[in-house]
Amino acid sequence: MTPLARAQRRLKAHPLALDAFLAAAVLLCMLAGSFVDPHGEHRVSWSVRTPDPLSLLLMTLGAVTLVFRRSAPMTVLALTGTLSVVEFVTGDPRAPIAMSAVIALYTVAATTDRPTTVRAGLLTMTVLTGAAMLAGPLPWYAQDNLAILAWTGIGATAGDAVRSRRAVVQAIRERAERAERTREEEARRRVAEERLRIARDLHDVVAHHIALVNVQAGVAAHVMDKRPDQAKEALAHVREASRSALNELRATVGLLRQSGDPEAPTEPAPGLDRLDELAGTFRSAGLQVVVARADHDTTLPAAVGLAAYRIIQEALTNVQKHAGPDAKAEVSVVRVGPHIEVTVLDDGAGDATGPQEGGGHGLLGMRERVTALRGTLTTGPRYGGGFRVHAILPIKVRTAATGEPGDSV
């Protein structure tokens, strides 16, 4: 960093010192202008003159006042304007003390709003120009009087331009910061949604298959000595359920692989086309499941089919775990207009209260899936015992990016 750049940084870090430096520079300029008379004996010559002591005092006061231009811009403008008017009336020859008023007007325009700048600028130009024309030693039409009007106008205009540029730069900076925060929040939101989705899938897979493994392992242990053939059949179901659990876990964990990984799974997510297979796994575990479908072979989007499959899977798992060994479950899938309705009922022979929401994440996962598709979910005990899960899912879903309805696949 160059010495000049370091000096500029120090001055910006200490605005009072910067203003003191500016005030000293203005004082030197006013003093230089007060000792030089451009209107000597010949129009093209410059002659040396001696300013009055009062003019020297007024110039010094005007420069010192500029030190406080940032903290009290309107007060500094009023003081420098008053000193300029006094100089216009008493100075002969006139000293360029109006320079301090022009800088004060520039500061007001750069630190306030445009209406305030217009009012202050018009008042300053009127007062200073009027005092110079009416009470000064020069004729009212003198070029010096018109210069006062021009310089005050330039000060106000320059200050307003600087203020406008600062506002534009600040607005651009705020928009960039807001866009950056929005991108970060969107990234965090998507990460959280992905974590919830993977957590739901893992819960559904583990809860379903582990429940089946637990039931079949209990059956095998119970009949191992007396009915070894039935024990072998139960162990075969355990093996099949564990293999299915491993396959689905591999497919779910594969979502965490990087894109382009050749080992990432390509098998589509399960849907209602595998409903009979799902019901068969529960029947093999001893649960009586009746399936009724009136969806007219409707082809559902992958997200809707997966949600319906997982809801039925979780509901039947809860029946297997909570409703008792003699429970019966009824699954119905019906298309009603633009919606698909999924209902799972059980008679609750073992536990009439059904699954408890506080006991796990099953019902919560169902609700999250349905809410993500803008559907509705109703769960609760049935009159006389048992539990009911009823979900209404739209056949066409809206994509998160465009908000337009997606076509059925």
Short mmCIF file of C-alpha atoms in Angstrom, two decimals:
data_model
loop_
_atom_site.label_atom_id
_atom_site.label_comp_id
_atom_site.label_asym_id
_atom_site.label_seq_id
_atom_site.Cartn_x
_atom_site.Cartn_y
_atom_site.Cartn_z
CA MET A 1 0.00 0.00 0.00
CA THR A 2 1.36 3.40 -0.99
CA PRO A 3 1.91 6.15 1.60
CA LEU A 4 -0.86 8.21 -0.03
CA ALA A 5 -3.34 5.34 0.28
CA ARG A 6 -2.38 4.82 3.93
CA ALA A 7 -2.87 8.52 4.60
CA GLN A 8 -6.30 8.45 2.94
CA ARG A 9 -7.33 5.46 5.03
CA ARG A 10 -6.25 7.18 8.24
CA LEU A 11 -8.17 10.32 7.30
CA LYS A 12 -11.35 8.31 6.53
CA ALA A 13 -11.00 6.55 9.86
CA HIS A 14 -10.86 9.95 11.63
CA PRO A 15 -13.45 12.23 9.99
CA LEU A 16 -12.79 15.11 12.41
CA ALA A 17 -9.14 15.16 11.38
CA LEU A 18 -10.21 15.07 7.73
CA ASP A 19 -12.50 18.04 8.27
CA ALA A 20 -9.73 19.92 10.07
CA PHE A 21 -7.44 19.28 7.11
CA LEU A 22 -10.16 20.50 4.74
CA ALA A 23 -10.73 23.62 6.84
CA ALA A 24 -6.99 24.44 6.73
CA ALA A 25 -6.94 23.97 2.96
CA VAL A 26 -9.99 26.22 2.54
CA LEU A 27 -8.40 28.86 4.74
CA LEU A 28 -5.25 28.83 2.63
CA CYS A 29 -7.31 29.18 -0.54
CA MET A 30 -9.30 32.08 0.90
CA LEU A 31 -6.15 33.81 2.09
CA ALA A 32 -4.52 33.37 -1.30
CA GLY A 33 -7.60 34.76 -2.99
CA SER A 34 -7.82 37.71 -0.62
CA PHE A 35 -4.23 38.83 -1.35
CA VAL A 36 -4.69 38.69 -5.13
CA ASP A 37 -6.78 41.24 -7.05
CA PRO A 38 -7.59 40.13 -10.60
CA HIS A 39 -8.89 43.60 -11.43
CA GLY A 40 -5.76 45.74 -11.33
CA GLU A 41 -4.88 48.65 -13.54
CA HIS A 42 -4.96 46.38 -16.59
CA ARG A 43 -7.75 43.82 -17.02
CA VAL A 44 -5.34 40.99 -17.83
CA SER A 45 -2.96 41.65 -14.93
CA TRP A 46 -3.03 40.40 -11.34
CA SER A 47 -2.11 42.78 -8.54
CA VAL A 48 -1.32 42.20 -4.88
CA ARG A 49 -3.63 43.69 -2.27
CA THR A 50 -3.88 43.69 1.51
CA PRO A 51 -7.16 42.41 3.02
CA ASP A 52 -8.79 44.14 5.98
CA PRO A 53 -8.23 42.68 9.47
CA LEU A 54 -11.99 42.09 9.71
CA SER A 55 -11.88 40.07 6.51
CA LEU A 56 -8.99 37.99 7.87
CA LEU A 57 -10.97 37.35 11.05
CA LEU A 58 -14.10 36.40 9.12
CA MET A 59 -12.15 34.00 6.89
CA THR A 60 -10.55 32.36 9.91
CA LEU A 61 -13.92 31.95 11.65
CA GLY A 62 -15.49 30.52 8.49
CA ALA A 63 -12.69 27.96 8.10
CA VAL A 64 -12.80 26.93 11.78
CA THR A 65 -16.58 26.46 11.51
CA LEU A 66 -16.07 23.90 8.71
CA VAL A 67 -14.39 21.54 11.20
CA PHE A 68 -17.87 20.77 12.59
CA ARG A 69 -19.67 20.47 9.23
CA ARG A 70 -20.48 16.74 9.65
CA SER A 71 -21.93 16.96 13.16
CA ALA A 72 -24.04 20.10 12.59
CA PRO A 73 -24.34 20.82 8.84
CA MET A 74 -27.29 23.23 9.05
CA THR A 75 -25.69 25.22 11.87
CA VAL A 76 -22.40 25.46 10.00
CA LEU A 77 -24.25 26.64 6.87
CA ALA A 78 -26.04 29.32 8.86
CA LEU A 79 -22.81 30.54 10.47
CA THR A 80 -20.77 30.58 7.25
CA GLY A 81 -23.64 32.26 5.43
CA THR A 82 -23.82 34.96 8.10
CA LEU A 83 -20.07 35.55 7.94
CA SER A 84 -20.28 35.81 4.16
CA VAL A 85 -23.07 38.39 4.35
CA VAL A 86 -21.00 40.46 6.80
CA GLU A 87 -18.03 40.31 4.43
CA PHE A 88 -20.16 41.30 1.45
CA VAL A 89 -21.40 44.38 3.32
CA THR A 90 -18.16 45.50 4.97
CA GLY A 91 -15.35 44.14 2.80
CA ASP A 92 -13.73 46.48 0.30
CA PRO A 93 -12.02 44.93 -1.47
CA ARG A 94 -14.08 41.79 -0.97
CA ALA A 95 -12.47 38.57 0.36
CA PRO A 96 -13.58 35.14 -0.95
CA ILE A 97 -15.15 34.05 2.32
CA ALA A 98 -18.17 32.70 0.42
CA MET A 99 -16.05 29.61 -0.29
CA SER A 100 -16.77 28.35 3.23
CA ALA A 101 -20.52 28.82 2.70
CA VAL A 102 -20.38 26.90 -0.58
CA ILE A 103 -18.65 23.95 1.12
CA ALA A 104 -21.16 24.07 4.00
CA LEU A 105 -24.03 24.04 1.45
CA TYR A 106 -22.39 21.06 -0.28
CA THR A 107 -22.27 19.22 3.06
CA VAL A 108 -25.96 19.91 3.73
CA ALA A 109 -26.90 18.61 0.28
CA ALA A 110 -24.73 15.50 0.69
CA THR A 111 -26.09 14.55 4.13
CA THR A 112 -29.80 15.44 3.93
CA ASP A 113 -32.65 14.74 1.55
CA ARG A 114 -33.48 16.51 -1.70
CA PRO A 115 -36.34 18.73 -0.42
CA THR A 116 -34.07 20.03 2.34
CA THR A 117 -31.31 20.60 -0.21
CA VAL A 118 -33.63 22.58 -2.48
CA ARG A 119 -34.87 24.78 0.34
CA ALA A 120 -31.40 25.38 1.80
CA GLY A 121 -29.88 25.98 -1.63
CA LEU A 122 -32.50 28.50 -2.72
CA LEU A 123 -32.29 30.35 0.60
CA THR A 124 -28.48 30.46 0.53
CA MET A 125 -28.31 31.61 -3.10
CA THR A 126 -30.97 34.27 -2.52
CA VAL A 127 -29.45 35.67 0.66
CA LEU A 128 -25.82 35.68 -0.47
CA THR A 129 -26.49 36.95 -3.99
CA GLY A 130 -28.96 39.55 -2.75
CA ALA A 131 -26.54 40.82 -0.09
CA ALA A 132 -23.71 41.02 -2.62
CA MET A 133 -25.83 42.87 -5.20
CA LEU A 134 -27.67 45.26 -2.88
CA ALA A 135 -25.17 46.03 -0.11
CA GLY A 136 -21.78 45.30 -1.66
CA PRO A 137 -19.29 47.83 -3.03
CA LEU A 138 -19.59 46.48 -6.59
CA PRO A 139 -22.47 47.23 -8.99
CA TRP A 140 -25.31 44.76 -8.78
CA TYR A 141 -24.58 43.44 -12.28
CA ALA A 142 -20.88 42.82 -11.50
CA GLN A 143 -19.44 39.49 -12.59
CA ASP A 144 -18.37 38.67 -9.02
CA ASN A 145 -21.99 38.85 -7.82
CA LEU A 146 -23.14 36.48 -10.53
CA ALA A 147 -20.26 34.15 -9.60
CA ILE A 148 -21.68 33.86 -6.08
CA LEU A 149 -24.99 32.65 -7.56
CA ALA A 150 -23.17 30.14 -9.77
CA TRP A 151 -20.90 28.75 -7.04
CA THR A 152 -23.72 28.24 -4.53
CA GLY A 153 -25.74 26.43 -7.20
CA ILE A 154 -22.76 24.23 -8.03
CA GLY A 155 -22.25 23.38 -4.33
CA ALA A 156 -25.87 22.34 -3.87
CA THR A 157 -25.93 20.33 -7.11
CA ALA A 158 -22.67 18.54 -6.37
CA GLY A 159 -23.76 17.62 -2.86
CA ASP A 160 -27.09 16.25 -4.13
CA ALA A 161 -25.26 14.18 -6.77
CA VAL A 162 -22.93 12.72 -4.15
CA ARG A 163 -25.87 11.88 -1.87
CA SER A 164 -27.75 10.19 -4.74
CA ARG A 165 -24.70 8.14 -5.67
CA ARG A 166 -24.21 7.03 -2.08
CA ALA A 167 -27.86 6.00 -1.89
CA VAL A 168 -27.56 3.97 -5.10
CA VAL A 169 -24.38 2.25 -3.93
CA GLN A 170 -25.95 1.50 -0.54
CA ALA A 171 -29.08 0.08 -2.20
CA ILE A 172 -26.95 -2.14 -4.45
CA ARG A 173 -24.94 -3.33 -1.46
CA GLU A 174 -28.10 -4.08 0.55
CA ARG A 175 -29.65 -5.99 -2.35
CA ALA A 176 -26.48 -8.03 -2.73
CA GLU A 177 -26.38 -8.80 1.00
CA ARG A 178 -30.09 -9.65 1.01
CA ALA A 179 -29.64 -11.93 -2.01
CA GLU A 180 -26.71 -13.64 -0.31
CA ARG A 181 -28.75 -14.16 2.87
CA THR A 182 -31.64 -15.48 0.80
CA ARG A 183 -29.37 -17.96 -0.98
CA GLU A 184 -27.92 -19.15 2.32
CA GLU A 185 -31.37 -19.50 3.88
CA GLU A 186 -32.65 -21.36 0.82
CA ALA A 187 -29.65 -23.70 0.95
CA ARG A 188 -30.24 -24.37 4.65
CA ARG A 189 -33.93 -24.94 4.04
CA ARG A 190 -33.26 -27.43 1.26
CA VAL A 191 -30.70 -29.27 3.37
CA ALA A 192 -33.21 -29.48 6.25
CA GLU A 193 -35.95 -30.72 3.92
CA GLU A 194 -33.64 -33.34 2.44
CA ARG A 195 -32.62 -34.52 5.89
CA LEU A 196 -36.27 -34.84 6.92
CA ARG A 197 -37.11 -36.73 3.73
CA ILE A 198 -34.26 -39.19 4.18
CA ALA A 199 -35.14 -39.57 7.86
CA ARG A 200 -38.75 -40.39 6.93
CA ASP A 201 -37.65 -42.99 4.39
CA LEU A 202 -35.22 -44.59 6.81
CA HIS A 203 -37.87 -44.70 9.53
CA ASP A 204 -40.44 -46.27 7.23
CA VAL A 205 -38.02 -48.89 5.94
CA VAL A 206 -36.56 -49.80 9.33
CA ALA A 207 -39.83 -49.74 11.25
CA HIS A 208 -41.64 -51.93 8.71
CA HIS A 209 -39.03 -54.59 8.15
CA ILE A 210 -37.75 -54.76 11.71
CA ALA A 211 -41.33 -55.21 12.93
CA LEU A 212 -41.76 -58.12 10.53
CA VAL A 213 -38.41 -59.61 11.53
CA ASN A 214 -39.37 -59.31 15.20
CA VAL A 215 -42.70 -61.06 14.68
CA GLN A 216 -41.27 -63.89 12.58
CA ALA A 217 -38.32 -64.37 14.93
CA GLY A 218 -40.74 -64.66 17.84
CA VAL A 219 -42.78 -67.26 15.96
CA ALA A 220 -39.64 -69.25 15.11
CA ALA A 221 -38.47 -69.24 18.71
CA HIS A 222 -41.90 -70.33 19.92
CA VAL A 223 -42.31 -73.34 17.57
CA MET A 224 -38.65 -74.30 17.14
CA ASP A 225 -38.90 -77.45 19.26
CA LYS A 226 -42.41 -78.67 18.47
CA ARG A 227 -42.87 -77.60 14.82
CA PRO A 228 -39.51 -77.19 13.13
CA ASP A 229 -41.06 -76.89 9.65
CA GLN A 230 -43.05 -73.83 10.74
CA ALA A 231 -39.93 -72.44 12.40
CA LYS A 232 -38.02 -72.83 9.12
CA GLU A 233 -40.78 -71.01 7.29
CA ALA A 234 -40.69 -68.20 9.83
CA LEU A 235 -36.90 -67.93 9.50
CA ALA A 236 -37.28 -67.81 5.72
CA HIS A 237 -39.62 -64.83 6.17
CA VAL A 238 -37.04 -63.26 8.47
CA ARG A 239 -34.39 -63.69 5.79
CA GLU A 240 -36.65 -62.22 3.12
CA ALA A 241 -37.63 -59.25 5.28
CA SER A 242 -34.03 -58.54 6.21
CA ARG A 243 -32.96 -58.74 2.55
CA SER A 244 -35.73 -56.31 1.57
CA ALA A 245 -34.70 -54.00 4.38
CA LEU A 246 -31.09 -54.04 3.20
CA ASN A 247 -32.12 -53.33 -0.40
CA GLU A 248 -34.32 -50.40 0.58
CA LEU A 249 -31.69 -49.05 2.96
CA ARG A 250 -29.13 -49.23 0.17
CA ALA A 251 -31.49 -47.36 -2.15
CA THR A 252 -32.16 -44.70 0.47
CA VAL A 253 -28.55 -44.24 1.52
CA GLY A 254 -27.63 -44.13 -2.16
CA LEU A 255 -29.37 -40.73 -2.34
CA LEU A 256 -26.43 -39.34 -0.39
CA ARG A 257 -23.96 -40.37 -3.08
CA GLN A 258 -22.50 -37.74 -5.33
CA SER A 259 -24.12 -37.21 -8.70
CA GLY A 260 -22.57 -39.36 -11.41
CA ASP A 261 -21.58 -42.13 -9.01
CA PRO A 262 -21.93 -45.39 -11.01
CA GLU A 263 -22.81 -47.26 -7.82
CA ALA A 264 -25.82 -45.03 -7.08
CA PRO A 265 -29.07 -47.04 -7.22
CA THR A 266 -31.33 -46.58 -10.22
CA GLU A 267 -34.35 -48.60 -9.04
CA PRO A 268 -37.49 -46.42 -8.94
CA ALA A 269 -39.13 -45.62 -5.61
CA PRO A 270 -41.96 -47.97 -4.57
CA GLY A 271 -45.54 -47.02 -5.40
CA LEU A 272 -49.05 -48.45 -5.31
CA ASP A 273 -48.09 -50.95 -8.02
CA ARG A 274 -46.34 -52.85 -5.21
CA LEU A 275 -49.30 -52.69 -2.83
CA ASP A 276 -50.11 -56.39 -3.18
CA GLU A 277 -46.50 -57.29 -2.46
CA LEU A 278 -46.57 -55.06 0.61
CA ALA A 279 -49.78 -56.62 1.89
CA GLY A 280 -48.31 -60.08 1.31
CA THR A 281 -45.37 -59.35 3.61
CA PHE A 282 -47.77 -58.49 6.42
CA ARG A 283 -49.92 -61.53 5.75
CA SER A 284 -46.84 -63.72 6.00
CA ALA A 285 -46.27 -62.18 9.45
CA GLY A 286 -49.75 -63.23 10.57
CA LEU A 287 -51.66 -59.98 10.04
CA GLN A 288 -54.97 -60.31 8.22
CA VAL A 289 -54.96 -57.65 5.51
CA VAL A 290 -57.78 -56.99 3.04
CA VAL A 291 -57.05 -54.71 0.09
CA ALA A 292 -59.76 -52.97 -1.91
CA ARG A 293 -58.90 -50.71 -4.85
CA ALA A 294 -61.13 -48.45 -6.91
CA ASP A 295 -58.53 -46.18 -8.42
CA HIS A 296 -59.24 -47.37 -11.98
CA ASP A 297 -55.53 -48.10 -12.61
CA THR A 298 -54.69 -44.42 -12.26
CA THR A 299 -51.06 -43.67 -13.04
CA LEU A 300 -49.74 -41.47 -10.25
CA PRO A 301 -46.72 -39.18 -10.15
CA ALA A 302 -43.76 -40.80 -8.41
CA ALA A 303 -44.04 -38.50 -5.37
CA VAL A 304 -47.75 -39.27 -4.86
CA GLY A 305 -47.29 -43.00 -5.36
CA LEU A 306 -44.38 -43.10 -2.92
CA ALA A 307 -46.33 -41.12 -0.31
CA ALA A 308 -49.37 -43.41 -0.60
CA TYR A 309 -47.15 -46.52 -0.36
CA ARG A 310 -45.31 -45.23 2.72
CA ILE A 311 -48.54 -44.18 4.44
CA ILE A 312 -50.02 -47.66 3.98
CA GLN A 313 -46.74 -49.26 5.03
CA GLU A 314 -46.48 -47.19 8.21
CA ALA A 315 -50.18 -47.67 9.07
CA LEU A 316 -49.95 -51.47 8.69
CA THR A 317 -46.73 -51.51 10.70
CA ASN A 318 -48.52 -49.68 13.50
CA VAL A 319 -51.35 -52.22 13.31
CA GLN A 320 -48.83 -55.03 13.53
CA LYS A 321 -47.15 -53.44 16.54
CA HIS A 322 -50.10 -52.01 18.47
CA ALA A 323 -53.37 -53.70 17.49
CA GLY A 324 -52.66 -57.18 18.85
CA PRO A 325 -52.11 -60.65 17.34
CA ASP A 326 -55.72 -61.12 16.18
CA ALA A 327 -56.08 -57.73 14.52
CA LYS A 328 -57.51 -57.30 11.04
CA ALA A 329 -56.66 -54.46 8.71
CA GLU A 330 -58.50 -53.07 5.72
CA VAL A 331 -56.75 -51.03 3.05
CA SER A 332 -58.71 -49.09 0.45
CA VAL A 333 -57.43 -46.93 -2.41
CA VAL A 334 -60.11 -44.89 -4.18
CA ARG A 335 -59.93 -42.17 -6.80
CA VAL A 336 -62.31 -39.30 -6.12
CA GLY A 337 -62.10 -36.65 -8.82
CA PRO A 338 -58.62 -35.06 -8.89
CA HIS A 339 -57.59 -36.84 -5.67
CA ILE A 340 -56.58 -40.30 -4.55
CA GLU A 341 -57.89 -41.33 -1.12
CA VAL A 342 -56.02 -43.90 0.95
CA THR A 343 -57.67 -45.42 4.03
CA VAL A 344 -56.29 -47.96 6.49
CA LEU A 345 -58.61 -49.34 9.20
CA ASP A 346 -58.06 -51.89 11.93
CA ASP A 347 -60.35 -53.43 14.51
CA GLY A 348 -57.95 -52.82 17.37
CA ALA A 349 -58.54 -56.15 19.08
CA GLY A 350 -55.34 -55.83 21.06
CA ASP A 351 -55.17 -52.07 21.71
CA ALA A 352 -58.24 -50.00 21.01
CA THR A 353 -56.31 -46.73 21.20
CA GLY A 354 -54.15 -47.47 18.19
CA PRO A 355 -50.66 -46.03 17.71
CA GLN A 356 -49.72 -43.13 19.90
CA GLU A 357 -48.26 -40.02 18.32
CA GLY A 358 -45.86 -39.55 21.20
CA GLY A 359 -44.40 -43.04 20.84
CA GLY A 360 -42.49 -42.46 17.59
CA HIS A 361 -42.24 -40.57 14.35
CA GLY A 362 -44.59 -42.65 12.21
CA LEU A 363 -47.66 -40.41 12.27
CA LEU A 364 -45.47 -37.33 12.10
CA GLY A 365 -43.76 -38.70 9.00
CA MET A 366 -47.15 -39.40 7.41
CA ARG A 367 -48.29 -35.86 8.06
CA GLU A 368 -45.08 -34.39 6.65
CA ARG A 369 -45.44 -36.43 3.45
CA VAL A 370 -49.05 -35.39 2.95
CA THR A 371 -48.35 -31.74 3.76
CA ALA A 372 -45.49 -31.66 1.23
CA LEU A 373 -47.99 -32.70 -1.48
CA ARG A 374 -50.64 -30.23 -0.23
CA GLY A 375 -52.96 -33.01 0.79
CA THR A 376 -54.82 -33.75 4.01
CA LEU A 377 -54.35 -36.47 6.63
CA THR A 378 -56.81 -37.57 9.29
CA THR A 379 -55.85 -40.05 12.01
CA GLY A 380 -57.61 -41.13 15.16
CA PRO A 381 -59.32 -43.95 17.09
CA ARG A 382 -62.47 -45.52 15.71
CA TYR A 383 -65.67 -45.77 17.67
CA GLY A 384 -65.82 -49.20 19.26
CA GLY A 385 -62.11 -49.86 18.96
CA GLY A 386 -59.39 -49.72 16.40
CA PHE A 387 -57.66 -46.93 14.51
CA ARG A 388 -58.23 -45.08 11.25
CA VAL A 389 -55.75 -43.44 8.90
CA HIS A 390 -57.23 -41.47 6.02
CA ALA A 391 -55.13 -39.51 3.50
CA ILE A 392 -56.29 -37.42 0.55
CA LEU A 393 -53.56 -36.80 -2.00
CA PRO A 394 -53.78 -34.71 -5.20
CA ILE A 395 -53.13 -36.69 -8.35
CA LYS A 396 -51.32 -33.72 -9.87
CA VAL A 397 -48.72 -32.02 -7.71
CA ARG A 398 -47.07 -28.61 -8.04
CA THR A 399 -43.35 -28.46 -8.46
CA ALA A 400 -41.42 -26.43 -5.90
CA ALA A 401 -39.40 -24.53 -8.50
CA THR A 402 -42.11 -23.32 -10.88
CA GLY A 403 -45.30 -23.72 -8.93
CA GLU A 404 -46.94 -25.27 -12.04
CA PRO A 405 -48.89 -28.53 -11.86
CA GLY A 406 -46.82 -31.52 -12.84
CA ASP A 407 -48.10 -34.08 -15.31
CA SER A 408 -48.83 -37.61 -14.26
CA VAL A 409 -46.08 -40.04 -15.00
#
